[in-house]
Amino acid sequence: MSYGDDDALGQQTEVGPADGRPAVRHLEVTEDQAGQRLDNFVHRELGDLPRSRIYRVIRKGEVRVNGHRAGPDTRLQAHDKIRIPPVKVRPASEVGQPSAQLLETIRNAIVQEDDNLLVLDKPSGLAVHGGSGVSFGAIEGLRALRPGESLELVHRLDRDTSGVLLVAKNTAALRTVHALLRDGAFEKRYLALLKDKWELGRKRIDIPLRTDLRVGGERTVKADASGKPSVSEFRPVQFFGKRASLMEVAILTGRTHQIRVHALHAGHPVAGDEKYGDEEFNAGMKAFGLNRMFLHANSVSFEWPSGGEFSVNTPLPPELAATIDKLAAEKTRSRRR
């Protein structure tokens, strides 16, 4: 075992084969890195690798934490020992760069910034990170725009979901906000258009969710007692006859596809949702100009432990606001008949 310049950062690297092939690396999590998810930690080490491949090597058990297998969402502790497999990383010159159009989209999406956090109003269709057939996402674009800054995603949004996306500008902020997320002290609210008239009033849905992987790596989430605890709170905002309901949804946990699967479980799938939605309903909503999933992360708020409130709101994007206007106009016409 040899110790290179990175030893000062707690990193240990095994000497590779003489033919220059990649070597197994053994890293130790520093105090500053504690609290990161395993997938983010590995991505920082193998940043030129697609996210999909990083998830694959973690799930195959090639990445080890203290000698054991671990999931991508494992939170790392200071002094954890991480084994990184001998993965060949392409030179930066072969990886390419985000397009000028993507960079402009991301630049225009920045709506708020302070010393700790950067806020994007993420448009629908923009992935938060590369992987699953997408070379670059919001975080890669931000890092290209600001190469001298340390930027990490605080949380994630589905590619087709628009709205508030937080990015930490330093490790201390990342660890603090992740702790708030774990403690349930981080409030996230969404606006969702659901099928039919919601007759359940204010409704708390506490249904565990399990993520399955299909052939090709497509993720599908199901309501299942063997899944992870998942809690969403639905509140009606506006009804459009029996056709649809605009709902505010607060999520107390942040599971993959949580709102979409909980809405489906309640019998009111999200409009425009091609994975969990109602095909006939979605087709009918196209007449109201809806050509995407109607799910928007409209607010995030929390209290910093040191004092002071953080709060950000983003309005419905124009295409979703136009759909609401058309539904409201139809409701008015129906009343006059």
PDB file of C-alpha atoms in Angstrom, residues 102 105 122-129 134 136-138 157-163 292-293 295 319:
ATOM      1  CA  LEU A 102     -28.273  23.607 -21.916  1.00  0.00           C
ATOM      2  CA  THR A 105     -31.289  27.078 -19.854  1.00  0.00           C
ATOM      3  CA  LYS A 122     -35.930  23.678 -12.869  1.00  0.00           C
ATOM      4  CA  PRO A 123     -37.897  23.363 -16.093  1.00  0.00           C
ATOM      5  CA  SER A 124     -39.684  20.134 -16.948  1.00  0.00           C
ATOM      6  CA  GLY A 125     -37.559  17.880 -19.147  1.00  0.00           C
ATOM      7  CA  LEU A 126     -34.251  18.846 -17.547  1.00  0.00           C
ATOM      8  CA  ALA A 127     -32.636  15.993 -15.609  1.00  0.00           C
ATOM      9  CA  VAL A 128     -31.024  16.939 -12.308  1.00  0.00           C
ATOM     10  CA  HIS A 129     -27.917  14.932 -13.238  1.00  0.00           C
ATOM     11  CA  VAL A 134     -28.782  11.751 -20.522  1.00  0.00           C
ATOM     12  CA  PHE A 136     -25.579  16.094 -18.698  1.00  0.00           C
ATOM     13  CA  GLY A 137     -28.103  17.423 -16.235  1.00  0.00           C
ATOM     14  CA  ALA A 138     -28.561  20.502 -14.081  1.00  0.00           C
ATOM     15  CA  LEU A 157     -36.646  16.134  -8.711  1.00  0.00           C
ATOM     16  CA  ASP A 158     -37.967  13.781 -11.367  1.00  0.00           C
ATOM     17  CA  ARG A 159     -36.928  14.853 -14.845  1.00  0.00           C
ATOM     18  CA  ASP A 160     -40.516  15.744 -15.813  1.00  0.00           C
ATOM     19  CA  THR A 161     -41.198  17.659 -12.575  1.00  0.00           C
ATOM     20  CA  SER A 162     -40.548  21.393 -12.599  1.00  0.00           C
ATOM     21  CA  GLY A 163     -39.801  23.748  -9.744  1.00  0.00           C
ATOM     22  CA  ARG A 292     -46.230  17.303 -19.826  1.00  0.00           C
ATOM     23  CA  MET A 293     -46.746  15.954 -16.328  1.00  0.00           C
ATOM     24  CA  LEU A 295     -46.319  18.309 -11.040  1.00  0.00           C
ATOM     25  CA  GLU A 319     -47.683  26.062 -19.734  1.00  0.00           C
TER      26      GLU A 319
END
